[in-house]
Amino acid sequence: MNLINRVWQSSLGKKYIMALTGCALFFFLIGHLLGNLQVFGQPELINTYAHFLKSKPGLLWGARLGLLACVGLHILAAVQLTAMNKEARPQGYAGGSAYGASKASQYMIVSGLVILAFVVYHLAHFTALLPGVNGTGDFRKLTTVLHGQTVPDVYAMMILGFQVWWVVAFYLIAQWMLFNHLGHGLASMFQSLGLRNHVWWPRVQGFAKLASIGIFIGYAIIPVAIFLRIVGADYAEKAKHQFSQSSPPAATLIAEVNGKEAK
Amino acid sequence: MATLNSNIPAGPLASKWEKHKFSTKLINPANKRKYKIIVVGAGLAGASASATLAELGYEVHNFVFHDSPRRAHSVAAQGGINAAKNYQNDGDSVHRLFYDTIKGGDFRAREANVHRLAEVSVNIIDQCAAQGVPFAREYGGLLDNRSFGGAQVSRTFYARGQTGQQLLLGAYSALNKMIGAGGVKSYTHAEMLDLVVVDGHAKGIIVRNLQTGEITRHSGDAVVLATGGYGNVYNLSTYARGSNVTASWRAYKRGACFGNPCYTQIHPTCIPVSGDYQSKLTLMSESLRNDGRVWVPKRKEDCKKRPQDIAEEDRDYYLERMYSAFGNLAPRDIASRAAKTVCDEGRGIGETGLGVYLDFSAAINRLGEAKVRERYGNLFAMYHEITNESAYQTPMRIYPAVHYTMGGLWVDYNLMSNVPGLFVLGEANFSDHGANRLGASALMQGLSDGYFVLPATISGYLATQNPGKRPAADAAAFKEAEENVQTLTKRLLGNKGKRTPDSFHKELGKLMWEYCGMARNKAGLEKGIKAIGELREEFWKNVSVLGEAGEWNQSLERAGRIADFIELGELMCRDALMREESCGGHFREEYQYTPDDPETKQGLVNPGDVKRRDDQFAFVSAWEYAGAPDKAPILNKEPLVYEEVHMSTRSYK
Amino acid sequence: MKVTLKVWRQKNANTPGGFKTYSSPDLNENMSFLEMLDVVNEELANKGEEPIAFDHDCREGICGTCSLVIDGKPHGPHQGVATCQTYMRSFKNGDEIVIEPFRAKAFPLIKDLVVDRAAFDRIQHAGGFISVRTGAAPDANSIPVPKENADLAMDAAQCIGCGACVAACKNASAMLFVAAKVSHLGLMPQGQPERYKRVKAMVDQMDAEGFGGCTVTGSCEAVCPKEISLDFIARMNRDYGVALLKGEPKAMEGGGVG
Ligand SMILES: Cc1cc2nc3c(=O)[nH]c(=O)nc-3n(C[C@H](O)[C@H](O)[C@H](O)COP(=O)(O)OP(=O)(O)OC[C@H]3O[C@@H](n4cnc5c(N)ncnc54)[C@H](O)[C@@H]3O)c2cc1C
Ligand code: HEM
Ligand code: SF4
Ligand code: FES
């Protein structure tokens, strides 16, 4: 406990927390991205993956709680540090400020808060499946049959969800913020943990740049491809019907689509 | 008349210091903390002394006018620090360092002090290395040395171009350690404005807090001044703008004798003055003379030509011509005077005609630009920053500038002034450099005084004082001194004049440079004394100091310091007038070698070299205040007795 | 050339301040920036107006006394130099130049452009030293220092304690300064015994002084007159991490030997 106390009491200690939780979140982002990219495959692919996750509540909730803790700590430290930083400069300059600092580095709290807002929305959108936030219909009605079992049709949710322009716009803005957050944050993380020297710093910065671009492209490509009807347009047309039905004729839908693609 | 006893211990030179340390009374460890020592200044001398005295157990109070002890002017030293380590195995020894320093000082320093300095020099390097001073190293991890300032051995230790800064950071860290441990109380932005003398002993100081204007009294069992040199009396110099003589001067006015005030070092390689607005002259490290060649055109007509357009045979490499053994590395006083001579002949270069070339083209041809860049890149960059010229393409323009003052408050072998209880260290005292200081030896002296000498000698005085029985700060003498300070402040602020303090400083500087500069003569000095006397009167009639006493007030600070400089300037001229000889940095035109002198004929010296008169002037002049600025000061003499070395003609040919 | 100056004037910390505009007299482009201020001040004083208070001493970029934020950048437009090494030729005839004090809670204002940087000293008191008593040092060559380490230590040791890093940082963080100090001593073999104790003590004091934290914006490095590298901050972070894991040393009971 003493150690935790010591860490939390000092500005540097809080930065370790920021860096470690940021790092954990970064790994989550990669995993999550790999999962999501399955949308470019057959619908069953991602639905199977989603079902697999759901079927392991221990794992799922473990991961969720871990993530929640990370996000919580990350935000708490961020807010406290930002407050402390603001307080340290009660009066600013008239002649310009933050010479030599990138915009991304100056607006971490802004990009972070947008990400936070996004995460909340994202959870409501695809995890809690709150109707009314997605601009189309009730996602809870979208189901499909996998190995004889009726399961939520995550594929359909994504396809239908990302046909709404303002949802896509919001996702892209958030991704852009994430890109900025990571572009600075991933390099900063090495600095905070002391993992750099003059040889490694350019490499660390290169890594941060590549990784943040990679994450951005990976995440942005999904809503964009769907919105441009490059992925799953037909499936969407079919799936939409479920919104107006009281219970989903999942089996028919699947059979229909499979049949069509088999042709 | 003051009584001056140099207290040099008897016995053979080489064992004086050891013997003296043994015979000096010690203070019992339990009693040490009862003694309170006031140290003014935290340059190399003051910081090292404060830290060491506190380590020994004394209660130390340290005062600096700077905002931090780490900013003392010592930070500016670039070149290096000497020590007789003989790590290069090139024949160095304590005796050689001693001899070089005595000879460099033109036989006007005290033998015993200089020998001690050379002995202690080796301990300084050990001490600094242990503090983590990042001295330059060789690939094997051992300390690197270079030759510097006209020495024929490599005994100079350095830390890139920042030797002074790094040594001071070392001393400052030692000070920090003791501040952290409660052994030293540090007062910053605290300017000493008077010395308090009780029953003939220095027992305290009066201090103005520069932030609030508050005046406070501080009493102690002894007072140590390590307040640096007074070269800013010339206004333009290589000193930091804040360096001043006030602490020493106020002590002088309280009875401490001022030793050899006219001995001023003019450094040969500085960037020339560019205009009337100039506030400071920047030193270009002496190390440049290792590879740069100094020249001026042979003919006056060529002076306005571009240096590239002057053919090789039309150039006069005058140092190489005149001093073939040392060439461009001739000691500072000699190199400076030679520059003045050629400029006086009308052969100076640059817009003002007060400049000579320092040319690296030969070095660039020989070593390649890359090598030259590696050695001097930062200096060339600095030169470019200031002048907008590239020394890779065109020779540097340089001219001598005031750089160091060998004179200072008179002290005995124990570093105690003639006022008992008042100790003076570092550049503020007069002791070790005679009439000319060699490069890299001021840092050595400051640290020697502070780390090793004072801590060993001060107990001799303290043992005669009753511990803890120092006068309280409400004693009459303190009251009187504080009133003295208050009166002066009121007088300055209340003066309804028209001229700014700085305008007086500029005027004083010009008078000093003209009459008491690189070359002096009787008529000029007499004129100078008169003109400075008049300037003093004009100052008090016509100075205008804005702002208030109870706040941060730079005009007030400066006005007080300039008033002291004016009085000091007069004393310097008097000293120079009295000293009817030439020696080291003091050049009286009347006393120089002529072509007819036997020494010139033997080829020992050049016509125009300084001519000492040992029969009459082998003494330290120690001036005593006569009670009022317009009264002629009293001259005391401390004869210089040379037991070990023979006072010879100083030859660098 | 002539310029217009927009200068922050403030009588003291308790009186609110504001900008005042002055037009300079005719200037020479070889003047240093501070000489320009001298000239302006002489003119003000001759008119009976109080001169602009600003800090300076060595005027050659080595003492760290000069400060000033010039057009939003501490130490003026050039990289790797201090204000006192800035020359008027870096400006154009007719320019308006905004001059402000270093701004940070930990550097309270004294007057006009002068601030109090004593917080830096207090950080140094906390641990900026190697505890070696005078006279107790071994021969300087008895501990060889690899040249790379000595050079790197020297890179860090070059810091002149000016505080520009704090002034530039949007968080008014003192990390670059503290890191330079910690790294200089931590890189020397002589500094090893106290390495972790030192970093802990100095960082804790830094926090207590009210400086902000590091968000790795790089402003400090960009304005530092000695171009101290952010590498040193990483090094300090590393050392501090070890120090945290080590925890406080056990308190020792005092006791006699005889
Ligand atoms: C540009 C330059 C380069 C140099 N290079 C070298 C070199 O390479 N090698 C070498 O050996 N020497 C060199 N010197 C000379 C050397 O640096 C100085 O002689 C030496 O550092 C002086 O140290 P000091 O401790 O006596 O005084 P300083 O360092 O001047 O310290 C004076 C201290 O006294 C304080 N003080 C003064 N007056 C008062 C007062 N009234 N009240 C309170 N505090 C006061 C100041 O705050 C300061 O702390 C150089 C000098 C200059 C100008
Ligand atoms: C996917 C989610 C997130 C990831 C992957 C992430 C990642 C990171 C990383 C790697 C850092 C660098 C840490 C360091 O400098 O040591 C960082 C810093 C930061 N993050 Fe996040 N972050 C995320 C979400 C958030 C959120 C929701 C906020 C909201 C407040 C936030 C606010 C900040 C702030 C203010 C910083 C800078 C703190 C500082 O440097 O002192 N981040 N983030
Ligand atoms: S790190 Fe650079 S900017 Fe900061 S105090 Fe040191 S020299 Fe100044
Ligand atoms: S005045 Fe010394 S660094 Fe600028």
PDB file of N, CA, C and O in Angstrom, chain C residues 9-56:
ATOM      1  N   ARG C   9       4.553  45.755 -17.341  1.00  0.00           N
ATOM      2  CA  ARG C   9       5.007  46.551 -16.199  1.00  0.00           C
ATOM      3  C   ARG C   9       4.144  46.183 -14.996  1.00  0.00           C
ATOM      4  O   ARG C   9       2.917  46.138 -15.087  1.00  0.00           O
ATOM      5  N   GLN C  10       4.787  45.929 -13.893  1.00  0.00           N
ATOM      6  CA  GLN C  10       4.050  45.574 -12.674  1.00  0.00           C
ATOM      7  C   GLN C  10       4.900  45.972 -11.483  1.00  0.00           C
ATOM      8  O   GLN C  10       6.036  45.516 -11.350  1.00  0.00           O
ATOM      9  N   LYS C  11       4.345  46.810 -10.643  1.00  0.00           N
ATOM     10  CA  LYS C  11       5.144  47.378  -9.551  1.00  0.00           C
ATOM     11  C   LYS C  11       5.640  46.306  -8.593  1.00  0.00           C
ATOM     12  O   LYS C  11       6.788  46.302  -8.194  1.00  0.00           O
ATOM     13  N   ASN C  12       4.768  45.403  -8.212  1.00  0.00           N
ATOM     14  CA  ASN C  12       5.176  44.273  -7.366  1.00  0.00           C
ATOM     15  C   ASN C  12       4.097  43.210  -7.438  1.00  0.00           C
ATOM     16  O   ASN C  12       3.089  43.392  -8.120  1.00  0.00           O
ATOM     17  N   ALA C  13       4.327  42.117  -6.719  1.00  0.00           N
ATOM     18  CA  ALA C  13       3.427  40.972  -6.843  1.00  0.00           C
ATOM     19  C   ALA C  13       2.002  41.321  -6.426  1.00  0.00           C
ATOM     20  O   ALA C  13       1.050  40.696  -6.896  1.00  0.00           O
ATOM     21  N   ASN C  14       1.860  42.306  -5.554  1.00  0.00           N
ATOM     22  CA  ASN C  14       0.521  42.591  -5.023  1.00  0.00           C
ATOM     23  C   ASN C  14      -0.252  43.633  -5.812  1.00  0.00           C
ATOM     24  O   ASN C  14      -1.405  43.897  -5.523  1.00  0.00           O
ATOM     25  N   THR C  15       0.417  44.241  -6.759  1.00  0.00           N
ATOM     26  CA  THR C  15      -0.252  45.263  -7.560  1.00  0.00           C
ATOM     27  C   THR C  15      -0.490  44.672  -8.944  1.00  0.00           C
ATOM     28  O   THR C  15       0.420  44.074  -9.506  1.00  0.00           O
ATOM     29  N   PRO C  16      -1.683  44.822  -9.487  1.00  0.00           N
ATOM     30  CA  PRO C  16      -1.881  44.258 -10.824  1.00  0.00           C
ATOM     31  C   PRO C  16      -1.013  44.969 -11.864  1.00  0.00           C
ATOM     32  O   PRO C  16      -0.717  46.160 -11.727  1.00  0.00           O
ATOM     33  N   GLY C  17      -0.615  44.233 -12.863  1.00  0.00           N
ATOM     34  CA  GLY C  17       0.248  44.815 -13.885  1.00  0.00           C
ATOM     35  C   GLY C  17      -0.459  44.908 -15.220  1.00  0.00           C
ATOM     36  O   GLY C  17      -1.632  44.556 -15.342  1.00  0.00           O
ATOM     37  N   GLY C  18       0.238  45.388 -16.217  1.00  0.00           N
ATOM     38  CA  GLY C  18      -0.335  45.469 -17.558  1.00  0.00           C
ATOM     39  C   GLY C  18       0.738  45.832 -18.564  1.00  0.00           C
ATOM     40  O   GLY C  18       1.875  46.120 -18.195  1.00  0.00           O
ATOM     41  N   PHE C  19       0.348  45.785 -19.823  1.00  0.00           N
ATOM     42  CA  PHE C  19       1.324  46.114 -20.862  1.00  0.00           C
ATOM     43  C   PHE C  19       1.408  47.616 -21.073  1.00  0.00           C
ATOM     44  O   PHE C  19       0.413  48.321 -20.976  1.00  0.00           O
ATOM     45  N   LYS C  20       2.615  48.066 -21.353  1.00  0.00           N
ATOM     46  CA  LYS C  20       2.818  49.461 -21.736  1.00  0.00           C
ATOM     47  C   LYS C  20       3.613  49.451 -23.026  1.00  0.00           C
ATOM     48  O   LYS C  20       4.472  48.594 -23.223  1.00  0.00           O
ATOM     49  N   THR C  21       3.325  50.408 -23.867  1.00  0.00           N
ATOM     50  CA  THR C  21       4.005  50.436 -25.159  1.00  0.00           C
ATOM     51  C   THR C  21       5.005  51.581 -25.197  1.00  0.00           C
ATOM     52  O   THR C  21       4.720  52.692 -24.750  1.00  0.00           O
ATOM     53  N   TYR C  22       6.197  51.261 -25.665  1.00  0.00           N
ATOM     54  CA  TYR C  22       7.245  52.266 -25.779  1.00  0.00           C
ATOM     55  C   TYR C  22       7.818  52.205 -27.186  1.00  0.00           C
ATOM     56  O   TYR C  22       7.978  51.112 -27.729  1.00  0.00           O
ATOM     57  N   SER C  23       8.166  53.368 -27.737  1.00  0.00           N
ATOM     58  CA  SER C  23       8.906  53.264 -28.993  1.00  0.00           C
ATOM     59  C   SER C  23      10.375  53.527 -28.697  1.00  0.00           C
ATOM     60  O   SER C  23      10.717  54.413 -27.916  1.00  0.00           O
ATOM     61  N   SER C  24      11.193  52.726 -29.313  1.00  0.00           N
ATOM     62  CA  SER C  24      12.622  52.804 -29.009  1.00  0.00           C
ATOM     63  C   SER C  24      13.229  53.999 -29.727  1.00  0.00           C
ATOM     64  O   SER C  24      12.710  54.452 -30.737  1.00  0.00           O
ATOM     65  N   PRO C  25      14.346  54.495 -29.202  1.00  0.00           N
ATOM     66  CA  PRO C  25      15.106  55.458 -29.986  1.00  0.00           C
ATOM     67  C   PRO C  25      15.788  54.726 -31.141  1.00  0.00           C
ATOM     68  O   PRO C  25      15.624  53.507 -31.293  1.00  0.00           O
ATOM     69  N   ASP C  26      16.560  55.422 -31.911  1.00  0.00           N
ATOM     70  CA  ASP C  26      17.245  54.793 -33.036  1.00  0.00           C
ATOM     71  C   ASP C  26      18.239  53.760 -32.516  1.00  0.00           C
ATOM     72  O   ASP C  26      19.004  54.036 -31.602  1.00  0.00           O
ATOM     73  N   LEU C  27      18.202  52.575 -33.082  1.00  0.00           N
ATOM     74  CA  LEU C  27      19.031  51.488 -32.577  1.00  0.00           C
ATOM     75  C   LEU C  27      20.041  51.054 -33.624  1.00  0.00           C
ATOM     76  O   LEU C  27      19.861  51.280 -34.811  1.00  0.00           O
ATOM     77  N   ASN C  28      21.064  50.378 -33.125  1.00  0.00           N
ATOM     78  CA  ASN C  28      22.068  49.798 -34.002  1.00  0.00           C
ATOM     79  C   ASN C  28      21.815  48.293 -34.028  1.00  0.00           C
ATOM     80  O   ASN C  28      21.541  47.689 -32.991  1.00  0.00           O
ATOM     81  N   GLU C  29      21.903  47.691 -35.176  1.00  0.00           N
ATOM     82  CA  GLU C  29      21.540  46.270 -35.231  1.00  0.00           C
ATOM     83  C   GLU C  29      22.574  45.355 -34.565  1.00  0.00           C
ATOM     84  O   GLU C  29      22.292  44.192 -34.312  1.00  0.00           O
ATOM     85  N   ASN C  30      23.739  45.901 -34.249  1.00  0.00           N
ATOM     86  CA  ASN C  30      24.728  45.101 -33.524  1.00  0.00           C
ATOM     87  C   ASN C  30      24.543  45.146 -32.020  1.00  0.00           C
ATOM     88  O   ASN C  30      25.318  44.548 -31.268  1.00  0.00           O
ATOM     89  N   MET C  31      23.555  45.906 -31.571  1.00  0.00           N
ATOM     90  CA  MET C  31      23.255  45.938 -30.141  1.00  0.00           C
ATOM     91  C   MET C  31      22.691  44.606 -29.702  1.00  0.00           C
ATOM     92  O   MET C  31      21.955  43.982 -30.451  1.00  0.00           O
ATOM     93  N   SER C  32      22.973  44.241 -28.471  1.00  0.00           N
ATOM     94  CA  SER C  32      22.285  43.078 -27.942  1.00  0.00           C
ATOM     95  C   SER C  32      20.890  43.527 -27.506  1.00  0.00           C
ATOM     96  O   SER C  32      20.640  44.719 -27.332  1.00  0.00           O
ATOM     97  N   PHE C  33      20.027  42.562 -27.322  1.00  0.00           N
ATOM     98  CA  PHE C  33      18.659  42.873 -26.913  1.00  0.00           C
ATOM     99  C   PHE C  33      18.649  43.636 -25.589  1.00  0.00           C
ATOM    100  O   PHE C  33      17.896  44.580 -25.396  1.00  0.00           O
ATOM    101  N   LEU C  34      19.529  43.207 -24.684  1.00  0.00           N
ATOM    102  CA  LEU C  34      19.567  43.869 -23.376  1.00  0.00           C
ATOM    103  C   LEU C  34      20.150  45.268 -23.488  1.00  0.00           C
ATOM    104  O   LEU C  34      19.745  46.177 -22.758  1.00  0.00           O
ATOM    105  N   GLU C  35      21.085  45.449 -24.398  1.00  0.00           N
ATOM    106  CA  GLU C  35      21.603  46.812 -24.605  1.00  0.00           C
ATOM    107  C   GLU C  35      20.508  47.711 -25.149  1.00  0.00           C
ATOM    108  O   GLU C  35      20.428  48.894 -24.812  1.00  0.00           O
ATOM    109  N   MET C  36      19.649  47.134 -25.978  1.00  0.00           N
ATOM    110  CA  MET C  36      18.495  47.889 -26.466  1.00  0.00           C
ATOM    111  C   MET C  36      17.642  48.327 -25.269  1.00  0.00           C
ATOM    112  O   MET C  36      17.236  49.492 -25.178  1.00  0.00           O
ATOM    113  N   LEU C  37      17.424  47.395 -24.332  1.00  0.00           N
ATOM    114  CA  LEU C  37      16.623  47.766 -23.153  1.00  0.00           C
ATOM    115  C   LEU C  37      17.350  48.827 -22.322  1.00  0.00           C
ATOM    116  O   LEU C  37      16.718  49.734 -21.775  1.00  0.00           O
ATOM    117  N   ASP C  38      18.680  48.711 -22.228  1.00  0.00           N
ATOM    118  CA  ASP C  38      19.456  49.734 -21.509  1.00  0.00           C
ATOM    119  C   ASP C  38      19.176  51.107 -22.099  1.00  0.00           C
ATOM    120  O   ASP C  38      18.960  52.084 -21.391  1.00  0.00           O
ATOM    121  N   VAL C  39      19.232  51.156 -23.420  1.00  0.00           N
ATOM    122  CA  VAL C  39      19.064  52.437 -24.112  1.00  0.00           C
ATOM    123  C   VAL C  39      17.660  52.987 -23.863  1.00  0.00           C
ATOM    124  O   VAL C  39      17.471  54.169 -23.566  1.00  0.00           O
ATOM    125  N   VAL C  40      16.674  52.097 -23.963  1.00  0.00           N
ATOM    126  CA  VAL C  40      15.294  52.517 -23.698  1.00  0.00           C
ATOM    127  C   VAL C  40      15.172  53.000 -22.254  1.00  0.00           C
ATOM    128  O   VAL C  40      14.542  54.024 -21.960  1.00  0.00           O
ATOM    129  N   ASN C  41      15.813  52.291 -21.342  1.00  0.00           N
ATOM    130  CA  ASN C  41      15.744  52.663 -19.931  1.00  0.00           C
ATOM    131  C   ASN C  41      16.401  54.008 -19.648  1.00  0.00           C
ATOM    132  O   ASN C  41      15.899  54.793 -18.847  1.00  0.00           O
ATOM    133  N   GLU C  42      17.538  54.253 -20.296  1.00  0.00           N
ATOM    134  CA  GLU C  42      18.188  55.549 -20.101  1.00  0.00           C
ATOM    135  C   GLU C  42      17.239  56.651 -20.525  1.00  0.00           C
ATOM    136  O   GLU C  42      17.121  57.686 -19.872  1.00  0.00           O
ATOM    137  N   GLU C  43      16.552  56.402 -21.640  1.00  0.00           N
ATOM    138  CA  GLU C  43      15.641  57.415 -22.126  1.00  0.00           C
ATOM    139  C   GLU C  43      14.481  57.623 -21.151  1.00  0.00           C
ATOM    140  O   GLU C  43      14.109  58.753 -20.843  1.00  0.00           O
ATOM    141  N   LEU C  44      13.957  56.497 -20.642  1.00  0.00           N
ATOM    142  CA  LEU C  44      12.862  56.612 -19.667  1.00  0.00           C
ATOM    143  C   LEU C  44      13.330  57.396 -18.448  1.00  0.00           C
ATOM    144  O   LEU C  44      12.647  58.303 -17.975  1.00  0.00           O
ATOM    145  N   ALA C  45      14.514  57.020 -17.946  1.00  0.00           N
ATOM    146  CA  ALA C  45      15.014  57.653 -16.733  1.00  0.00           C
ATOM    147  C   ALA C  45      15.225  59.148 -16.961  1.00  0.00           C
ATOM    148  O   ALA C  45      14.928  59.968 -16.093  1.00  0.00           O
ATOM    149  N   ASN C  46      15.720  59.497 -18.131  1.00  0.00           N
ATOM    150  CA  ASN C  46      15.931  60.913 -18.410  1.00  0.00           C
ATOM    151  C   ASN C  46      14.620  61.677 -18.447  1.00  0.00           C
ATOM    152  O   ASN C  46      14.585  62.875 -18.199  1.00  0.00           O
ATOM    153  N   LYS C  47      13.528  60.953 -18.761  1.00  0.00           N
ATOM    154  CA  LYS C  47      12.215  61.600 -18.746  1.00  0.00           C
ATOM    155  C   LYS C  47      11.583  61.548 -17.356  1.00  0.00           C
ATOM    156  O   LYS C  47      10.455  61.990 -17.178  1.00  0.00           O
ATOM    157  N   GLY C  48      12.306  60.925 -16.403  1.00  0.00           N
ATOM    158  CA  GLY C  48      11.754  60.832 -15.055  1.00  0.00           C
ATOM    159  C   GLY C  48      10.822  59.654 -14.859  1.00  0.00           C
ATOM    160  O   GLY C  48      10.175  59.522 -13.835  1.00  0.00           O
ATOM    161  N   GLU C  49      10.769  58.780 -15.850  1.00  0.00           N
ATOM    162  CA  GLU C  49       9.941  57.576 -15.691  1.00  0.00           C
ATOM    163  C   GLU C  49      10.813  56.452 -15.184  1.00  0.00           C
ATOM    164  O   GLU C  49      11.970  56.332 -15.582  1.00  0.00           O
ATOM    165  N   GLU C  50      10.233  55.610 -14.340  1.00  0.00           N
ATOM    166  CA  GLU C  50      11.053  54.524 -13.795  1.00  0.00           C
ATOM    167  C   GLU C  50      11.458  53.544 -14.881  1.00  0.00           C
ATOM    168  O   GLU C  50      10.626  53.101 -15.676  1.00  0.00           O
ATOM    169  N   PRO C  51      12.722  53.172 -14.921  1.00  0.00           N
ATOM    170  CA  PRO C  51      13.180  52.221 -15.936  1.00  0.00           C
ATOM    171  C   PRO C  51      12.515  50.857 -15.777  1.00  0.00           C
ATOM    172  O   PRO C  51      12.024  50.513 -14.704  1.00  0.00           O
ATOM    173  N   ILE C  52      12.513  50.105 -16.849  1.00  0.00           N
ATOM    174  CA  ILE C  52      11.943  48.759 -16.845  1.00  0.00           C
ATOM    175  C   ILE C  52      12.892  47.842 -16.080  1.00  0.00           C
ATOM    176  O   ILE C  52      14.079  47.754 -16.414  1.00  0.00           O
ATOM    177  N   ALA C  53      12.364  47.156 -15.071  1.00  0.00           N
ATOM    178  CA  ALA C  53      13.223  46.240 -14.314  1.00  0.00           C
ATOM    179  C   ALA C  53      13.355  44.932 -15.076  1.00  0.00           C
ATOM    180  O   ALA C  53      12.364  44.349 -15.502  1.00  0.00           O
ATOM    181  N   PHE C  54      14.580  44.507 -15.311  1.00  0.00           N
ATOM    182  CA  PHE C  54      14.805  43.192 -15.916  1.00  0.00           C
ATOM    183  C   PHE C  54      16.087  42.608 -15.337  1.00  0.00           C
ATOM    184  O   PHE C  54      16.967  43.332 -14.893  1.00  0.00           O
ATOM    185  N   ASP C  55      16.162  41.298 -15.328  1.00  0.00           N
ATOM    186  CA  ASP C  55      17.286  40.602 -14.714  1.00  0.00           C
ATOM    187  C   ASP C  55      18.389  40.333 -15.721  1.00  0.00           C
ATOM    188  O   ASP C  55      18.114  39.989 -16.864  1.00  0.00           O
ATOM    189  N   HIS C  56      19.617  40.449 -15.305  1.00  0.00           N
ATOM    190  CA  HIS C  56      20.736  40.144 -16.198  1.00  0.00           C
ATOM    191  C   HIS C  56      21.990  40.164 -15.352  1.00  0.00           C
ATOM    192  O   HIS C  56      22.009  40.745 -14.265  1.00  0.00           O
TER     193      HIS C  56
END
